């Protein structure tokens, strides 16, 4: 039997990058997947690719910065499949990439609205269904930036630090009710966001060659494992894809060197 057979998952920011790869990997593991994306066409297209590959999926338009979007998306999933077992809070942005004195305040606030407040709204909306079903898993796509500052990334670092505390708070309040909550640092992955980072020229990450970036399939495979009981040691913390034990357990190759 597939690891996630019978489960229903929502992945935000799933029209491309890590989100799209995670949605495909969860479906391949047996889950029914709601592919939520700010661009409805992108979510629908990814859902269609999953269905064409033999999985079960639905596309959803969902801008997590919109106060109404989370409730609408979760209601659509419950109407379709009657339950929710997994939430991958992946939607995220990095603008403005600028030192604090030059950062646009509205862009700074939108990053917090997407990366942190949007994740809170999604978690809050799925909790009733998860609790009614006896439990569930909520994974926040975190970052090493949650633990240390990076030049030009004050909004991103602050929002990811808050996201880690949100994951810890969910674990603190709901673990005894069957909710598995954790954050996951996926490493430096070849996504559109990395293109923005390279264009900025700020901090050492912007100067990494594209060949040094990991494919999105690696964190996607790790996410499938994190949704299973083998990852319970990471609950209430931030799992890191660079952890050799995690990579081995998730079936990823060791990092070079």
mmCIF file of C-alpha atoms in Angstrom:
data_model
loop_
_atom_site.group_PDB
_atom_site.id
_atom_site.type_symbol
_atom_site.label_atom_id
_atom_site.label_comp_id
_atom_site.label_asym_id
_atom_site.label_seq_id
_atom_site.Cartn_x
_atom_site.Cartn_y
_atom_site.Cartn_z
ATOM 1 C CA UNK A 1 0.000 0.000 0.000
ATOM 2 C CA UNK A 2 1.228 3.523 -0.815
ATOM 3 C CA UNK A 3 2.505 5.522 2.153
ATOM 4 C CA UNK A 4 -0.245 8.158 1.967
ATOM 5 C CA UNK A 5 -3.099 6.133 0.480
ATOM 6 C CA UNK A 6 -6.478 7.589 1.371
ATOM 7 C CA UNK A 7 -5.051 10.859 2.697
ATOM 8 C CA UNK A 8 -6.126 14.285 1.427
ATOM 9 C CA UNK A 9 -3.436 16.961 1.124
ATOM 10 C CA UNK A 10 -3.420 20.682 0.370
ATOM 11 C CA UNK A 11 -0.233 22.261 -0.955
ATOM 12 C CA UNK A 12 -0.097 26.054 -1.203
ATOM 13 C CA UNK A 13 2.097 27.836 -3.706
ATOM 14 C CA UNK A 14 1.902 24.668 -5.771
ATOM 15 C CA UNK A 15 1.795 26.085 -9.272
ATOM 16 C CA UNK A 16 5.560 25.781 -9.649
ATOM 17 C CA UNK A 17 8.822 25.018 -7.862
ATOM 18 C CA UNK A 18 8.872 23.082 -4.608
ATOM 19 C CA UNK A 19 5.089 23.268 -4.280
ATOM 20 C CA UNK A 20 4.443 21.702 -7.676
ATOM 21 C CA UNK A 21 7.020 18.974 -7.049
ATOM 22 C CA UNK A 22 5.582 18.298 -3.594
ATOM 23 C CA UNK A 23 2.045 18.009 -4.955
ATOM 24 C CA UNK A 24 3.225 15.470 -7.542
ATOM 25 C CA UNK A 25 5.217 13.492 -4.963
ATOM 26 C CA UNK A 26 2.315 13.366 -2.504
ATOM 27 C CA UNK A 27 0.005 12.148 -5.258
ATOM 28 C CA UNK A 28 2.521 9.490 -6.293
ATOM 29 C CA UNK A 29 2.524 8.342 -2.645
ATOM 30 C CA UNK A 30 -1.251 7.833 -2.823
ATOM 31 C CA UNK A 31 -2.666 11.110 -1.519
ATOM 32 C CA UNK A 32 -5.467 13.066 -3.149
ATOM 33 C CA UNK A 33 -3.971 16.515 -3.625
ATOM 34 C CA UNK A 34 -5.435 20.006 -3.788
ATOM 35 C CA UNK A 35 -2.984 22.078 -5.812
ATOM 36 C CA UNK A 36 -3.445 25.615 -4.500
ATOM 37 C CA UNK A 37 -1.799 28.473 -6.366
ATOM 38 C CA UNK A 38 -2.203 32.247 -6.568
ATOM 39 C CA UNK A 39 -2.632 31.811 -10.332
ATOM 40 C CA UNK A 40 -5.648 29.485 -10.765
ATOM 41 C CA UNK A 41 -4.456 28.435 -14.215
ATOM 42 C CA UNK A 42 -1.119 27.267 -12.790
ATOM 43 C CA UNK A 43 -2.853 25.224 -10.093
ATOM 44 C CA UNK A 44 -5.204 23.653 -12.614
ATOM 45 C CA UNK A 45 -2.358 22.843 -15.002
ATOM 46 C CA UNK A 46 -0.352 21.101 -12.271
ATOM 47 C CA UNK A 47 -3.430 19.171 -11.130
ATOM 48 C CA UNK A 48 -3.996 18.026 -14.704
ATOM 49 C CA UNK A 49 -0.394 16.789 -14.908
ATOM 50 C CA UNK A 50 -0.922 14.779 -11.727
ATOM 51 C CA UNK A 51 -4.138 13.254 -13.066
ATOM 52 C CA UNK A 52 -2.443 12.408 -16.364
ATOM 53 C CA UNK A 53 0.230 10.549 -14.369
ATOM 54 C CA UNK A 54 -2.443 8.457 -12.640
ATOM 55 C CA UNK A 55 -2.970 10.513 -9.488
ATOM 56 C CA UNK A 56 -6.003 12.303 -8.093
ATOM 57 C CA UNK A 57 -5.854 16.092 -7.834
ATOM 58 C CA UNK A 58 -7.822 19.299 -8.051
ATOM 59 C CA UNK A 59 -6.587 22.793 -8.853
ATOM 60 C CA UNK A 60 -7.464 25.776 -6.681
ATOM 61 C CA UNK A 61 -6.917 29.498 -7.000
ATOM 62 C CA UNK A 62 -5.661 30.646 -3.597
ATOM 63 C CA UNK A 63 -3.752 33.835 -2.806
ATOM 64 C CA UNK A 64 -2.962 33.201 0.857
ATOM 65 C CA UNK A 65 -2.538 36.952 1.429
ATOM 66 C CA UNK A 66 -6.267 37.349 0.766
ATOM 67 C CA UNK A 67 -8.102 37.060 4.119
ATOM 68 C CA UNK A 68 -10.951 35.090 2.516
ATOM 69 C CA UNK A 69 -8.891 32.740 0.368
ATOM 70 C CA UNK A 70 -7.958 30.127 2.962
ATOM 71 C CA UNK A 71 -11.530 29.494 4.043
ATOM 72 C CA UNK A 72 -12.744 29.266 0.466
ATOM 73 C CA UNK A 73 -9.995 26.838 -0.530
ATOM 74 C CA UNK A 74 -10.435 24.571 2.493
ATOM 75 C CA UNK A 75 -14.211 24.489 2.009
ATOM 76 C CA UNK A 76 -13.729 23.420 -1.616
ATOM 77 C CA UNK A 77 -11.452 20.561 -0.594
ATOM 78 C CA UNK A 78 -13.849 19.355 2.107
ATOM 79 C CA UNK A 79 -16.737 19.520 -0.364
ATOM 80 C CA UNK A 80 -14.756 17.431 -2.851
ATOM 81 C CA UNK A 81 -13.166 14.819 -0.588
ATOM 82 C CA UNK A 82 -14.777 15.184 2.830
ATOM 83 C CA UNK A 83 -11.579 15.384 4.853
ATOM 84 C CA UNK A 84 -8.142 17.020 5.123
ATOM 85 C CA UNK A 85 -5.135 15.146 6.475
ATOM 86 C CA UNK A 86 -2.099 17.119 5.283
ATOM 87 C CA UNK A 87 -1.314 20.794 4.790
ATOM 88 C CA UNK A 88 1.959 21.878 3.204
ATOM 89 C CA UNK A 89 2.305 25.614 3.869
ATOM 90 C CA UNK A 90 4.639 26.287 0.965
ATOM 91 C CA UNK A 91 3.442 29.621 -0.477
ATOM 92 C CA UNK A 92 6.197 32.157 -0.066
ATOM 93 C CA UNK A 93 7.821 35.276 -1.498
ATOM 94 C CA UNK A 94 11.122 37.037 -0.818
ATOM 95 C CA UNK A 95 10.566 40.641 -1.968
ATOM 96 C CA UNK A 96 11.836 43.160 -1.145
ATOM 97 C CA UNK A 97 15.451 42.091 -1.506
ATOM 98 C CA UNK A 98 16.981 45.276 -0.115
ATOM 99 C CA UNK A 99 18.727 46.601 2.945
ATOM 100 C CA UNK A 100 16.272 47.803 5.577
ATOM 101 C CA UNK A 101 16.687 51.531 4.885
ATOM 102 C CA UNK A 102 15.925 50.976 1.190
ATOM 103 C CA UNK A 103 13.175 48.333 1.579
ATOM 104 C CA UNK A 104 9.663 49.218 0.421
ATOM 105 C CA UNK A 105 7.358 49.008 3.470
ATOM 106 C CA UNK A 106 4.369 47.722 1.506
ATOM 107 C CA UNK A 107 6.399 44.951 -0.119
ATOM 108 C CA UNK A 108 7.898 44.102 3.292
ATOM 109 C CA UNK A 109 4.421 43.812 4.811
ATOM 110 C CA UNK A 110 3.171 41.680 1.902
ATOM 111 C CA UNK A 111 5.987 39.179 2.454
ATOM 112 C CA UNK A 112 4.910 38.791 6.066
ATOM 113 C CA UNK A 113 1.279 38.540 4.917
ATOM 114 C CA UNK A 114 2.100 35.703 2.516
ATOM 115 C CA UNK A 115 4.812 33.794 4.357
ATOM 116 C CA UNK A 116 3.443 34.025 7.886
ATOM 117 C CA UNK A 117 -0.113 35.336 8.105
ATOM 118 C CA UNK A 118 -1.210 33.261 5.111
ATOM 119 C CA UNK A 119 0.256 30.135 6.706
ATOM 120 C CA UNK A 120 -1.583 30.934 9.939
ATOM 121 C CA UNK A 121 -4.867 31.333 8.091
ATOM 122 C CA UNK A 122 -4.443 28.043 6.256
ATOM 123 C CA UNK A 123 -3.557 26.175 9.454
ATOM 124 C CA UNK A 124 -6.478 27.722 11.309
ATOM 125 C CA UNK A 125 -8.901 26.686 8.548
ATOM 126 C CA UNK A 126 -7.730 23.054 8.273
ATOM 127 C CA UNK A 127 -7.598 22.390 12.012
ATOM 128 C CA UNK A 128 -11.341 21.683 12.470
ATOM 129 C CA UNK A 129 -11.308 19.041 9.715
ATOM 130 C CA UNK A 130 -8.105 17.481 11.011
ATOM 131 C CA UNK A 131 -9.330 17.380 14.590
ATOM 132 C CA UNK A 132 -12.649 15.889 13.502
ATOM 133 C CA UNK A 133 -10.752 13.206 11.601
ATOM 134 C CA UNK A 134 -8.505 12.308 14.522
ATOM 135 C CA UNK A 135 -5.393 14.201 13.488
ATOM 136 C CA UNK A 136 -3.297 15.478 10.621
ATOM 137 C CA UNK A 137 0.055 16.855 9.526
ATOM 138 C CA UNK A 138 0.955 20.505 8.957
ATOM 139 C CA UNK A 139 4.383 21.188 7.464
ATOM 140 C CA UNK A 140 5.647 24.749 7.056
ATOM 141 C CA UNK A 141 8.294 25.269 4.414
ATOM 142 C CA UNK A 142 10.897 27.023 6.510
ATOM 143 C CA UNK A 143 14.447 28.124 5.862
ATOM 144 C CA UNK A 144 17.834 28.476 7.435
ATOM 145 C CA UNK A 145 16.978 32.184 7.195
ATOM 146 C CA UNK A 146 14.658 31.609 10.156
ATOM 147 C CA UNK A 147 17.738 31.135 12.320
ATOM 148 C CA UNK A 148 20.178 33.741 11.030
ATOM 149 C CA UNK A 149 19.982 37.124 9.260
ATOM 150 C CA UNK A 150 20.930 37.515 5.611
ATOM 151 C CA UNK A 151 21.769 40.859 4.056
ATOM 152 C CA UNK A 152 18.813 42.221 2.096
ATOM 153 C CA UNK A 153 16.370 39.590 3.339
ATOM 154 C CA UNK A 154 14.943 41.192 6.479
ATOM 155 C CA UNK A 155 11.305 40.534 5.504
ATOM 156 C CA UNK A 156 12.023 36.966 4.461
ATOM 157 C CA UNK A 157 14.118 36.163 7.541
ATOM 158 C CA UNK A 158 11.601 37.715 9.925
ATOM 159 C CA UNK A 159 8.660 35.938 8.316
ATOM 160 C CA UNK A 160 10.424 32.571 8.300
ATOM 161 C CA UNK A 161 11.412 32.989 11.941
ATOM 162 C CA UNK A 162 7.767 33.667 12.718
ATOM 163 C CA UNK A 163 6.718 30.677 10.639
ATOM 164 C CA UNK A 164 8.978 28.406 12.668
ATOM 165 C CA UNK A 165 7.400 29.683 15.883
ATOM 166 C CA UNK A 166 3.947 29.129 14.375
ATOM 167 C CA UNK A 167 4.903 25.509 13.675
ATOM 168 C CA UNK A 168 6.187 25.133 17.223
ATOM 169 C CA UNK A 169 3.035 26.730 18.629
ATOM 170 C CA UNK A 170 0.811 24.363 16.662
ATOM 171 C CA UNK A 171 2.790 21.447 18.040
ATOM 172 C CA UNK A 172 2.607 22.821 21.581
ATOM 173 C CA UNK A 173 -1.152 23.343 21.464
ATOM 174 C CA UNK A 174 -2.332 20.400 19.371
ATOM 175 C CA UNK A 175 0.124 17.490 19.472
ATOM 176 C CA UNK A 176 -1.985 15.800 22.146
ATOM 177 C CA UNK A 177 -4.952 16.083 19.767
ATOM 178 C CA UNK A 178 -3.218 14.224 16.945
ATOM 179 C CA UNK A 179 -1.782 17.181 15.019
ATOM 180 C CA UNK A 180 1.752 16.698 13.732
ATOM 181 C CA UNK A 181 3.357 20.103 13.148
ATOM 182 C CA UNK A 182 6.880 20.944 12.052
ATOM 183 C CA UNK A 183 8.898 23.212 9.791
ATOM 184 C CA UNK A 184 11.178 21.972 7.024
ATOM 185 C CA UNK A 185 14.222 23.753 5.605
ATOM 186 C CA UNK A 186 14.485 22.525 1.982
ATOM 187 C CA UNK A 187 17.944 23.903 1.245
ATOM 188 C CA UNK A 188 18.854 26.056 -1.735
ATOM 189 C CA UNK A 189 16.625 24.825 -4.537
ATOM 190 C CA UNK A 190 16.529 25.711 -8.221
ATOM 191 C CA UNK A 191 13.289 27.720 -8.283
ATOM 192 C CA UNK A 192 12.063 31.044 -9.623
ATOM 193 C CA UNK A 193 12.824 32.636 -6.258
ATOM 194 C CA UNK A 194 16.482 31.775 -6.703
ATOM 195 C CA UNK A 195 16.431 33.679 -9.986
ATOM 196 C CA UNK A 196 15.291 36.779 -8.087
ATOM 197 C CA UNK A 197 18.036 36.234 -5.529
ATOM 198 C CA UNK A 198 20.757 35.909 -8.177
ATOM 199 C CA UNK A 199 19.554 39.088 -9.894
ATOM 200 C CA UNK A 200 19.857 41.067 -6.642
ATOM 201 C CA UNK A 201 23.591 40.529 -6.159
ATOM 202 C CA UNK A 202 23.124 40.870 -2.387
ATOM 203 C CA UNK A 203 24.667 38.362 0.061
ATOM 204 C CA UNK A 204 26.580 35.173 -0.759
ATOM 205 C CA UNK A 205 23.504 33.161 -1.802
ATOM 206 C CA UNK A 206 23.047 35.422 -4.841
ATOM 207 C CA UNK A 207 26.497 34.439 -6.052
ATOM 208 C CA UNK A 208 25.991 30.694 -5.991
ATOM 209 C CA UNK A 209 26.140 29.157 -9.470
ATOM 210 C CA UNK A 210 22.918 27.579 -10.643
ATOM 211 C CA UNK A 211 24.718 24.243 -10.844
ATOM 212 C CA UNK A 212 25.044 24.321 -7.048
ATOM 213 C CA UNK A 213 21.265 24.407 -6.537
ATOM 214 C CA UNK A 214 19.266 21.275 -5.715
ATOM 215 C CA UNK A 215 16.353 20.077 -7.859
ATOM 216 C CA UNK A 216 12.860 20.586 -6.423
ATOM 217 C CA UNK A 217 12.298 16.831 -6.449
ATOM 218 C CA UNK A 218 14.650 16.392 -3.475
ATOM 219 C CA UNK A 219 12.629 18.412 -0.933
ATOM 220 C CA UNK A 220 9.436 16.983 -2.425
ATOM 221 C CA UNK A 221 10.554 13.449 -1.613
ATOM 222 C CA UNK A 222 11.568 14.543 1.872
ATOM 223 C CA UNK A 223 8.140 16.088 2.413
ATOM 224 C CA UNK A 224 6.432 12.785 1.676
ATOM 225 C CA UNK A 225 8.545 11.127 4.372
ATOM 226 C CA UNK A 226 7.880 13.976 6.814
ATOM 227 C CA UNK A 227 4.148 13.316 6.447
ATOM 228 C CA UNK A 228 4.621 9.810 7.847
ATOM 229 C CA UNK A 229 5.239 8.588 11.401
ATOM 230 C CA UNK A 230 8.923 7.965 10.792
ATOM 231 C CA UNK A 231 9.496 11.713 11.062
ATOM 232 C CA UNK A 232 7.911 12.149 14.499
ATOM 233 C CA UNK A 233 11.251 13.032 16.080
ATOM 234 C CA UNK A 234 11.119 16.320 14.145
ATOM 235 C CA UNK A 235 7.737 17.471 15.473
ATOM 236 C CA UNK A 236 7.810 20.943 16.982
ATOM 237 C CA UNK A 237 11.147 21.722 15.327
ATOM 238 C CA UNK A 238 12.665 22.544 11.951
ATOM 239 C CA UNK A 239 13.853 19.510 10.026
ATOM 240 C CA UNK A 240 16.701 20.256 7.618
ATOM 241 C CA UNK A 241 17.304 18.553 4.291
ATOM 242 C CA UNK A 242 21.051 18.703 4.976
ATOM 243 C CA UNK A 243 20.626 16.326 7.931
ATOM 244 C CA UNK A 244 22.290 13.052 6.825
ATOM 245 C CA UNK A 245 19.862 10.919 8.858
ATOM 246 C CA UNK A 246 16.853 12.646 7.318
ATOM 247 C CA UNK A 247 18.247 12.240 3.823
ATOM 248 C CA UNK A 248 18.835 8.541 4.365
ATOM 249 C CA UNK A 249 15.378 7.983 5.825
ATOM 250 C CA UNK A 250 13.729 9.886 2.974
ATOM 251 C CA UNK A 251 15.687 7.975 0.327
ATOM 252 C CA UNK A 252 17.840 10.905 -0.788
ATOM 253 C CA UNK A 253 21.452 10.546 -1.809
ATOM 254 C CA UNK A 254 24.081 11.822 0.655
ATOM 255 C CA UNK A 255 25.326 15.325 0.022
ATOM 256 C CA UNK A 256 28.735 15.457 -1.674
ATOM 257 C CA UNK A 257 31.788 16.018 0.450
#
